[in-house]
Amino acid sequence: MYDLIIFIVMLALGYGFGRYAESRHYRTIIKREKQLNSIPAIASKIPPFRRQDLNSQLVAGNVVISVDFFKRFIAGLRNIFGGRITSYETLLDRARREAILRMKEEAKKLNAELIFNIKLETSSIYKGRGNSIGSVEVLAYGTALFPH
Amino acid sequence: MEYSNPELPEGINISKENPLKEFIILTVGLLALVFVVISILIVVVDNFADKIPFEMEKELPVSSFIENMEVEKLPPYLDKVSQKILASFDLPEKMKITFHYVNEDTVNAFATLGGHIVLYRGLLEKLKYEDELAMVVAHEIAHIKYRHPILSVSHGIVVGVVLTAISSSTGNSIVNDMVGQTGMASLMRFSRDYEYQADKDAISSLIKIYGHADGALGLFDVFNSEFGDDLSFEFLTTHPLTENRISQTTKMIEHYNLSPGRDMVIIPSEFKAWLKTQKENAEVNE
């Protein structure tokens, strides 16, 4: 009985706070992406141009986002029925974009013109009870080119 | 080669659908699936469990746990009443019932595999009338008559197998908890049906012996004052809510056209005194 009440409360809290945090996060992501659009981040291993007036340096951005109770629950149900785990799709989308943004913010401090050879790494850093994924880490890194 | 850096369209990775919709579809689907699978399996298993001979129950390891409890033989008064009730049941000859008494505060009585019925001092102390005692004993005898212990054990195994199968495939503890609860809820539905069935037979037995069924109502009153304050939904319990048991009893009383409020037989003061000394002994031993 009390288990059931606690469970419903946890789901409601997870849903409420999760949705709020997600929409707020997306708003800042979109805003910052526009601001930092002037620094392209490209995957190519070789810089697209060779100029003597540029230095290069490693830049990185890292983020850890926790999965809320509601998302985790839906993903668990998807383990049985299969299909898109939409609740994790948005989570990873946010984490990836946030990591790139933090990397670009680093680059901006250097006054960089471009980041090339960017790489992304994803890992689940916490295995909760029953091996359920608790939070996800995304690391983005690349080489920034900036004037002397 | 020209390089451009356009803004990517928003929402590539975001489903337009509200997650609540997905949640409801998946949850209801899973619950229904678990419930239906378990219910079907239980009906199938019931057909087999019924066929297990009663004598074989004694061989099952589960029934040996009675011997490990500190059970005692019934005192003469309890034995007299129990035998009187037992006689009214006309059980098949092979269905031997053994009564036990346990000197503990637990307010309970139960019937288990092998035809064992256990009465706790805690419950006996709460009773005022022989009719109420008769209701307890008759209810437990009815469980054995319908082979409820072996059926419940079989159900437990079925649910265990289904839950293990599901939980090993999800690996998600939250979902496993929910599936487990649903499994238990579908088990309890059968358990509650058994309680109603046992109540019904017990009431018939009371009517046969005492000419009325007030003992049942008296016993439920005891339950109400003992457990009445618990907040609970019926679908989460093994036993029906006392008020529902009362309403079934009242219906039966109406059906047999019995007038309520007949005289009930008071439990002799000697037996009450005996219970008191038992309680004192138990406290000394602690």
PDB file of N, CA and C in Angstrom, chain A residues 25-94:
ATOM      1  N   HIS A  25      16.604  23.198 -19.959  1.00  0.00           N
ATOM      2  CA  HIS A  25      17.913  22.912 -20.513  1.00  0.00           C
ATOM      3  C   HIS A  25      17.921  23.144 -22.027  1.00  0.00           C
ATOM      4  N   TYR A  26      16.853  22.674 -22.696  1.00  0.00           N
ATOM      5  CA  TYR A  26      16.784  22.855 -24.149  1.00  0.00           C
ATOM      6  C   TYR A  26      16.783  24.337 -24.530  1.00  0.00           C
ATOM      7  N   ARG A  27      16.085  25.146 -23.720  1.00  0.00           N
ATOM      8  CA  ARG A  27      16.053  26.582 -24.020  1.00  0.00           C
ATOM      9  C   ARG A  27      17.460  27.172 -23.981  1.00  0.00           C
ATOM     10  N   THR A  28      18.226  26.803 -22.951  1.00  0.00           N
ATOM     11  CA  THR A  28      19.579  27.382 -22.876  1.00  0.00           C
ATOM     12  C   THR A  28      20.467  26.806 -23.977  1.00  0.00           C
ATOM     13  N   ILE A  29      20.270  25.526 -24.290  1.00  0.00           N
ATOM     14  CA  ILE A  29      21.101  24.920 -25.341  1.00  0.00           C
ATOM     15  C   ILE A  29      20.910  25.675 -26.659  1.00  0.00           C
ATOM     16  N   ILE A  30      19.639  25.885 -27.001  1.00  0.00           N
ATOM     17  CA  ILE A  30      19.350  26.512 -28.297  1.00  0.00           C
ATOM     18  C   ILE A  30      19.923  27.934 -28.346  1.00  0.00           C
ATOM     19  N   LYS A  31      19.743  28.636 -27.214  1.00  0.00           N
ATOM     20  CA  LYS A  31      20.248  30.009 -27.161  1.00  0.00           C
ATOM     21  C   LYS A  31      21.780  30.053 -27.307  1.00  0.00           C
ATOM     22  N   ARG A  32      22.464  29.178 -26.571  1.00  0.00           N
ATOM     23  CA  ARG A  32      23.935  29.191 -26.590  1.00  0.00           C
ATOM     24  C   ARG A  32      24.478  28.686 -27.926  1.00  0.00           C
ATOM     25  N   GLU A  33      23.753  27.734 -28.512  1.00  0.00           N
ATOM     26  CA  GLU A  33      24.221  27.228 -29.810  1.00  0.00           C
ATOM     27  C   GLU A  33      24.247  28.350 -30.848  1.00  0.00           C
ATOM     28  N   LYS A  34      23.224  29.212 -30.791  1.00  0.00           N
ATOM     29  CA  LYS A  34      23.178  30.340 -31.728  1.00  0.00           C
ATOM     30  C   LYS A  34      24.365  31.266 -31.498  1.00  0.00           C
ATOM     31  N   GLN A  35      24.644  31.502 -30.192  1.00  0.00           N
ATOM     32  CA  GLN A  35      25.742  32.417 -29.866  1.00  0.00           C
ATOM     33  C   GLN A  35      27.092  31.865 -30.322  1.00  0.00           C
ATOM     34  N   LEU A  36      27.252  30.557 -30.224  1.00  0.00           N
ATOM     35  CA  LEU A  36      28.557  29.952 -30.500  1.00  0.00           C
ATOM     36  C   LEU A  36      28.652  29.389 -31.907  1.00  0.00           C
ATOM     37  N   ASN A  37      27.653  29.680 -32.723  1.00  0.00           N
ATOM     38  CA  ASN A  37      27.635  29.133 -34.077  1.00  0.00           C
ATOM     39  C   ASN A  37      28.807  29.638 -34.914  1.00  0.00           C
ATOM     40  N   SER A  38      29.373  30.762 -34.477  1.00  0.00           N
ATOM     41  CA  SER A  38      30.476  31.334 -35.260  1.00  0.00           C
ATOM     42  C   SER A  38      31.748  30.496 -35.155  1.00  0.00           C
ATOM     43  N   ILE A  39      31.811  29.597 -34.174  1.00  0.00           N
ATOM     44  CA  ILE A  39      32.974  28.693 -34.080  1.00  0.00           C
ATOM     45  C   ILE A  39      32.550  27.322 -34.601  1.00  0.00           C
ATOM     46  N   PRO A  40      32.876  26.986 -35.829  1.00  0.00           N
ATOM     47  CA  PRO A  40      32.486  25.673 -36.346  1.00  0.00           C
ATOM     48  C   PRO A  40      33.279  24.574 -35.638  1.00  0.00           C
ATOM     49  N   ALA A  41      32.625  23.458 -35.400  1.00  0.00           N
ATOM     50  CA  ALA A  41      33.308  22.296 -34.843  1.00  0.00           C
ATOM     51  C   ALA A  41      33.191  21.188 -35.882  1.00  0.00           C
ATOM     52  N   ILE A  42      34.319  20.812 -36.448  1.00  0.00           N
ATOM     53  CA  ILE A  42      34.243  19.837 -37.527  1.00  0.00           C
ATOM     54  C   ILE A  42      34.988  18.559 -37.161  1.00  0.00           C
ATOM     55  N   ALA A  43      34.542  17.462 -37.787  1.00  0.00           N
ATOM     56  CA  ALA A  43      35.073  16.149 -37.399  1.00  0.00           C
ATOM     57  C   ALA A  43      36.365  15.797 -38.129  1.00  0.00           C
ATOM     58  N   SER A  44      36.679  16.519 -39.184  1.00  0.00           N
ATOM     59  CA  SER A  44      37.853  16.178 -40.001  1.00  0.00           C
ATOM     60  C   SER A  44      39.150  16.175 -39.191  1.00  0.00           C
ATOM     61  N   LYS A  45      40.017  15.195 -39.493  1.00  0.00           N
ATOM     62  CA  LYS A  45      41.264  15.083 -38.754  1.00  0.00           C
ATOM     63  C   LYS A  45      42.278  16.151 -39.162  1.00  0.00           C
ATOM     64  N   ILE A  46      42.064  16.677 -40.380  1.00  0.00           N
ATOM     65  CA  ILE A  46      43.019  17.658 -40.904  1.00  0.00           C
ATOM     66  C   ILE A  46      42.337  19.016 -40.939  1.00  0.00           C
ATOM     67  N   PRO A  47      42.988  20.057 -40.441  1.00  0.00           N
ATOM     68  CA  PRO A  47      42.349  21.375 -40.503  1.00  0.00           C
ATOM     69  C   PRO A  47      42.071  21.759 -41.957  1.00  0.00           C
ATOM     70  N   PRO A  48      40.937  22.406 -42.220  1.00  0.00           N
ATOM     71  CA  PRO A  48      40.545  22.694 -43.605  1.00  0.00           C
ATOM     72  C   PRO A  48      41.469  23.718 -44.273  1.00  0.00           C
ATOM     73  N   PHE A  49      42.235  24.431 -43.496  1.00  0.00           N
ATOM     74  CA  PHE A  49      43.175  25.382 -44.114  1.00  0.00           C
ATOM     75  C   PHE A  49      44.469  25.401 -43.320  1.00  0.00           C
ATOM     76  N   ARG A  50      45.572  25.775 -44.034  1.00  0.00           N
ATOM     77  CA  ARG A  50      46.847  25.894 -43.320  1.00  0.00           C
ATOM     78  C   ARG A  50      47.229  27.361 -43.289  1.00  0.00           C
ATOM     79  N   ARG A  51      47.331  27.859 -42.063  1.00  0.00           N
ATOM     80  CA  ARG A  51      47.742  29.256 -41.953  1.00  0.00           C
ATOM     81  C   ARG A  51      48.824  29.342 -40.902  1.00  0.00           C
ATOM     82  N   GLN A  52      49.846  30.145 -41.186  1.00  0.00           N
ATOM     83  CA  GLN A  52      50.969  30.259 -40.254  1.00  0.00           C
ATOM     84  C   GLN A  52      50.612  31.056 -39.008  1.00  0.00           C
ATOM     85  N   ASP A  53      49.516  31.858 -39.110  1.00  0.00           N
ATOM     86  CA  ASP A  53      49.223  32.732 -37.979  1.00  0.00           C
ATOM     87  C   ASP A  53      48.379  32.065 -36.894  1.00  0.00           C
ATOM     88  N   LEU A  54      48.137  30.735 -37.000  1.00  0.00           N
ATOM     89  CA  LEU A  54      47.261  30.077 -36.025  1.00  0.00           C
ATOM     90  C   LEU A  54      48.012  29.101 -35.139  1.00  0.00           C
ATOM     91  N   ASN A  55      47.637  29.120 -33.868  1.00  0.00           N
ATOM     92  CA  ASN A  55      48.114  28.086 -32.945  1.00  0.00           C
ATOM     93  C   ASN A  55      47.003  27.052 -32.741  1.00  0.00           C
ATOM     94  N   SER A  56      47.378  25.907 -32.194  1.00  0.00           N
ATOM     95  CA  SER A  56      46.343  24.905 -31.903  1.00  0.00           C
ATOM     96  C   SER A  56      46.447  24.464 -30.452  1.00  0.00           C
ATOM     97  N   GLN A  57      45.298  24.078 -29.917  1.00  0.00           N
ATOM     98  CA  GLN A  57      45.275  23.617 -28.516  1.00  0.00           C
ATOM     99  C   GLN A  57      44.080  22.708 -28.289  1.00  0.00           C
ATOM    100  N   LEU A  58      44.255  21.756 -27.373  1.00  0.00           N
ATOM    101  CA  LEU A  58      43.158  20.839 -27.029  1.00  0.00           C
ATOM    102  C   LEU A  58      42.079  21.591 -26.244  1.00  0.00           C
ATOM    103  N   VAL A  59      40.820  21.419 -26.671  1.00  0.00           N
ATOM    104  CA  VAL A  59      39.699  21.938 -25.867  1.00  0.00           C
ATOM    105  C   VAL A  59      38.748  20.768 -25.589  1.00  0.00           C
ATOM    106  N   ALA A  60      38.118  20.818 -24.417  1.00  0.00           N
ATOM    107  CA  ALA A  60      37.223  19.713 -24.058  1.00  0.00           C
ATOM    108  C   ALA A  60      36.027  20.235 -23.291  1.00  0.00           C
ATOM    109  N   GLY A  61      34.928  19.531 -23.411  1.00  0.00           N
ATOM    110  CA  GLY A  61      33.727  19.861 -22.624  1.00  0.00           C
ATOM    111  C   GLY A  61      33.149  18.565 -22.101  1.00  0.00           C
ATOM    112  N   ASN A  62      32.743  18.604 -20.866  1.00  0.00           N
ATOM    113  CA  ASN A  62      32.297  17.364 -20.247  1.00  0.00           C
ATOM    114  C   ASN A  62      30.992  17.621 -19.502  1.00  0.00           C
ATOM    115  N   VAL A  63      30.060  16.645 -19.538  1.00  0.00           N
ATOM    116  CA  VAL A  63      28.800  16.834 -18.826  1.00  0.00           C
ATOM    117  C   VAL A  63      28.320  15.493 -18.290  1.00  0.00           C
ATOM    118  N   VAL A  64      27.703  15.554 -17.132  1.00  0.00           N
ATOM    119  CA  VAL A  64      27.068  14.348 -16.567  1.00  0.00           C
ATOM    120  C   VAL A  64      25.624  14.706 -16.266  1.00  0.00           C
ATOM    121  N   ILE A  65      24.692  13.926 -16.811  1.00  0.00           N
ATOM    122  CA  ILE A  65      23.279  14.199 -16.565  1.00  0.00           C
ATOM    123  C   ILE A  65      22.644  12.963 -15.945  1.00  0.00           C
ATOM    124  N   SER A  66      21.841  13.185 -14.912  1.00  0.00           N
ATOM    125  CA  SER A  66      21.181  12.050 -14.263  1.00  0.00           C
ATOM    126  C   SER A  66      19.858  11.746 -14.951  1.00  0.00           C
ATOM    127  N   VAL A  67      19.544  10.480 -14.979  1.00  0.00           N
ATOM    128  CA  VAL A  67      18.257  10.046 -15.515  1.00  0.00           C
ATOM    129  C   VAL A  67      17.236  10.198 -14.401  1.00  0.00           C
ATOM    130  N   ASP A  68      16.065  10.765 -14.708  1.00  0.00           N
ATOM    131  CA  ASP A  68      15.070  10.841 -13.634  1.00  0.00           C
ATOM    132  C   ASP A  68      14.309   9.523 -13.529  1.00  0.00           C
ATOM    133  N   PHE A  69      13.575   9.381 -12.420  1.00  0.00           N
ATOM    134  CA  PHE A  69      12.870   8.137 -12.098  1.00  0.00           C
ATOM    135  C   PHE A  69      11.899   7.745 -13.209  1.00  0.00           C
ATOM    136  N   PHE A  70      11.211   8.755 -13.729  1.00  0.00           N
ATOM    137  CA  PHE A  70      10.208   8.490 -14.761  1.00  0.00           C
ATOM    138  C   PHE A  70      10.849   7.952 -16.040  1.00  0.00           C
ATOM    139  N   LYS A  71      11.918   8.602 -16.472  1.00  0.00           N
ATOM    140  CA  LYS A  71      12.610   8.161 -17.694  1.00  0.00           C
ATOM    141  C   LYS A  71      13.121   6.736 -17.538  1.00  0.00           C
ATOM    142  N   ARG A  72      13.685   6.478 -16.364  1.00  0.00           N
ATOM    143  CA  ARG A  72      14.259   5.169 -16.112  1.00  0.00           C
ATOM    144  C   ARG A  72      13.177   4.095 -16.149  1.00  0.00           C
ATOM    145  N   PHE A  73      12.028   4.455 -15.599  1.00  0.00           N
ATOM    146  CA  PHE A  73      10.916   3.502 -15.561  1.00  0.00           C
ATOM    147  C   PHE A  73      10.441   3.174 -16.975  1.00  0.00           C
ATOM    148  N   ILE A  74      10.249   4.221 -17.781  1.00  0.00           N
ATOM    149  CA  ILE A  74       9.792   3.989 -19.162  1.00  0.00           C
ATOM    150  C   ILE A  74      10.807   3.167 -19.930  1.00  0.00           C
ATOM    151  N   ALA A  75      12.082   3.466 -19.728  1.00  0.00           N
ATOM    152  CA  ALA A  75      13.122   2.714 -20.432  1.00  0.00           C
ATOM    153  C   ALA A  75      13.078   1.246 -20.014  1.00  0.00           C
ATOM    154  N   GLY A  76      12.786   1.006 -18.734  1.00  0.00           N
ATOM    155  CA  GLY A  76      12.679  -0.366 -18.248  1.00  0.00           C
ATOM    156  C   GLY A  76      11.547  -1.113 -18.931  1.00  0.00           C
ATOM    157  N   LEU A  77      10.432  -0.409 -19.117  1.00  0.00           N
ATOM    158  CA  LEU A  77       9.309  -1.044 -19.802  1.00  0.00           C
ATOM    159  C   LEU A  77       9.683  -1.362 -21.245  1.00  0.00           C
ATOM    160  N   ARG A  78      10.466  -0.448 -21.851  1.00  0.00           N
ATOM    161  CA  ARG A  78      10.896  -0.670 -23.236  1.00  0.00           C
ATOM    162  C   ARG A  78      11.803  -1.891 -23.353  1.00  0.00           C
ATOM    163  N   ASN A  79      12.462  -2.250 -22.243  1.00  0.00           N
ATOM    164  CA  ASN A  79      13.281  -3.469 -22.263  1.00  0.00           C
ATOM    165  C   ASN A  79      12.434  -4.690 -22.576  1.00  0.00           C
ATOM    166  N   ILE A  80      11.175  -4.629 -22.190  1.00  0.00           N
ATOM    167  CA  ILE A  80      10.298  -5.779 -22.418  1.00  0.00           C
ATOM    168  C   ILE A  80       9.684  -5.706 -23.799  1.00  0.00           C
ATOM    169  N   PHE A  81       9.176  -4.515 -24.156  1.00  0.00           N
ATOM    170  CA  PHE A  81       8.390  -4.424 -25.388  1.00  0.00           C
ATOM    171  C   PHE A  81       9.225  -4.034 -26.613  1.00  0.00           C
ATOM    172  N   GLY A  82      10.405  -3.498 -26.389  1.00  0.00           N
ATOM    173  CA  GLY A  82      11.213  -3.049 -27.529  1.00  0.00           C
ATOM    174  C   GLY A  82      10.739  -1.700 -28.035  1.00  0.00           C
ATOM    175  N   GLY A  83      11.391  -1.175 -29.059  1.00  0.00           N
ATOM    176  CA  GLY A  83      10.999   0.117 -29.619  1.00  0.00           C
ATOM    177  C   GLY A  83      11.932   1.233 -29.193  1.00  0.00           C
ATOM    178  N   ARG A  84      11.675   2.440 -29.715  1.00  0.00           N
ATOM    179  CA  ARG A  84      12.515   3.602 -29.402  1.00  0.00           C
ATOM    180  C   ARG A  84      12.431   3.949 -27.929  1.00  0.00           C
ATOM    181  N   ILE A  85      13.573   4.100 -27.305  1.00  0.00           N
ATOM    182  CA  ILE A  85      13.557   4.590 -25.926  1.00  0.00           C
ATOM    183  C   ILE A  85      13.634   6.106 -26.023  1.00  0.00           C
ATOM    184  N   THR A  86      12.492   6.724 -26.271  1.00  0.00           N
ATOM    185  CA  THR A  86      12.491   8.168 -26.524  1.00  0.00           C
ATOM    186  C   THR A  86      12.984   8.943 -25.302  1.00  0.00           C
ATOM    187  N   SER A  87      12.745   8.366 -24.107  1.00  0.00           N
ATOM    188  CA  SER A  87      13.141   9.109 -22.912  1.00  0.00           C
ATOM    189  C   SER A  87      14.665   9.222 -22.820  1.00  0.00           C
ATOM    190  N   TYR A  88      15.384   8.244 -23.343  1.00  0.00           N
ATOM    191  CA  TYR A  88      16.840   8.327 -23.332  1.00  0.00           C
ATOM    192  C   TYR A  88      17.373   9.110 -24.536  1.00  0.00           C
ATOM    193  N   GLU A  89      16.599   9.125 -25.616  1.00  0.00           N
ATOM    194  CA  GLU A  89      17.047   9.859 -26.802  1.00  0.00           C
ATOM    195  C   GLU A  89      17.242  11.337 -26.491  1.00  0.00           C
ATOM    196  N   THR A  90      16.236  11.906 -25.803  1.00  0.00           N
ATOM    197  CA  THR A  90      16.363  13.330 -25.475  1.00  0.00           C
ATOM    198  C   THR A  90      17.488  13.544 -24.483  1.00  0.00           C
ATOM    199  N   LEU A  91      17.632  12.593 -23.567  1.00  0.00           N
ATOM    200  CA  LEU A  91      18.668  12.726 -22.544  1.00  0.00           C
ATOM    201  C   LEU A  91      20.059  12.786 -23.182  1.00  0.00           C
ATOM    202  N   LEU A  92      20.308  11.858 -24.099  1.00  0.00           N
ATOM    203  CA  LEU A  92      21.626  11.822 -24.728  1.00  0.00           C
ATOM    204  C   LEU A  92      21.819  12.994 -25.668  1.00  0.00           C
ATOM    205  N   ASP A  93      20.726  13.415 -26.325  1.00  0.00           N
ATOM    206  CA  ASP A  93      20.780  14.572 -27.209  1.00  0.00           C
ATOM    207  C   ASP A  93      21.232  15.801 -26.425  1.00  0.00           C
ATOM    208  N   ARG A  94      20.619  15.972 -25.258  1.00  0.00           N
ATOM    209  CA  ARG A  94      20.990  17.104 -24.400  1.00  0.00           C
ATOM    210  C   ARG A  94      22.436  17.004 -23.960  1.00  0.00           C
TER     211      ARG A  94
END
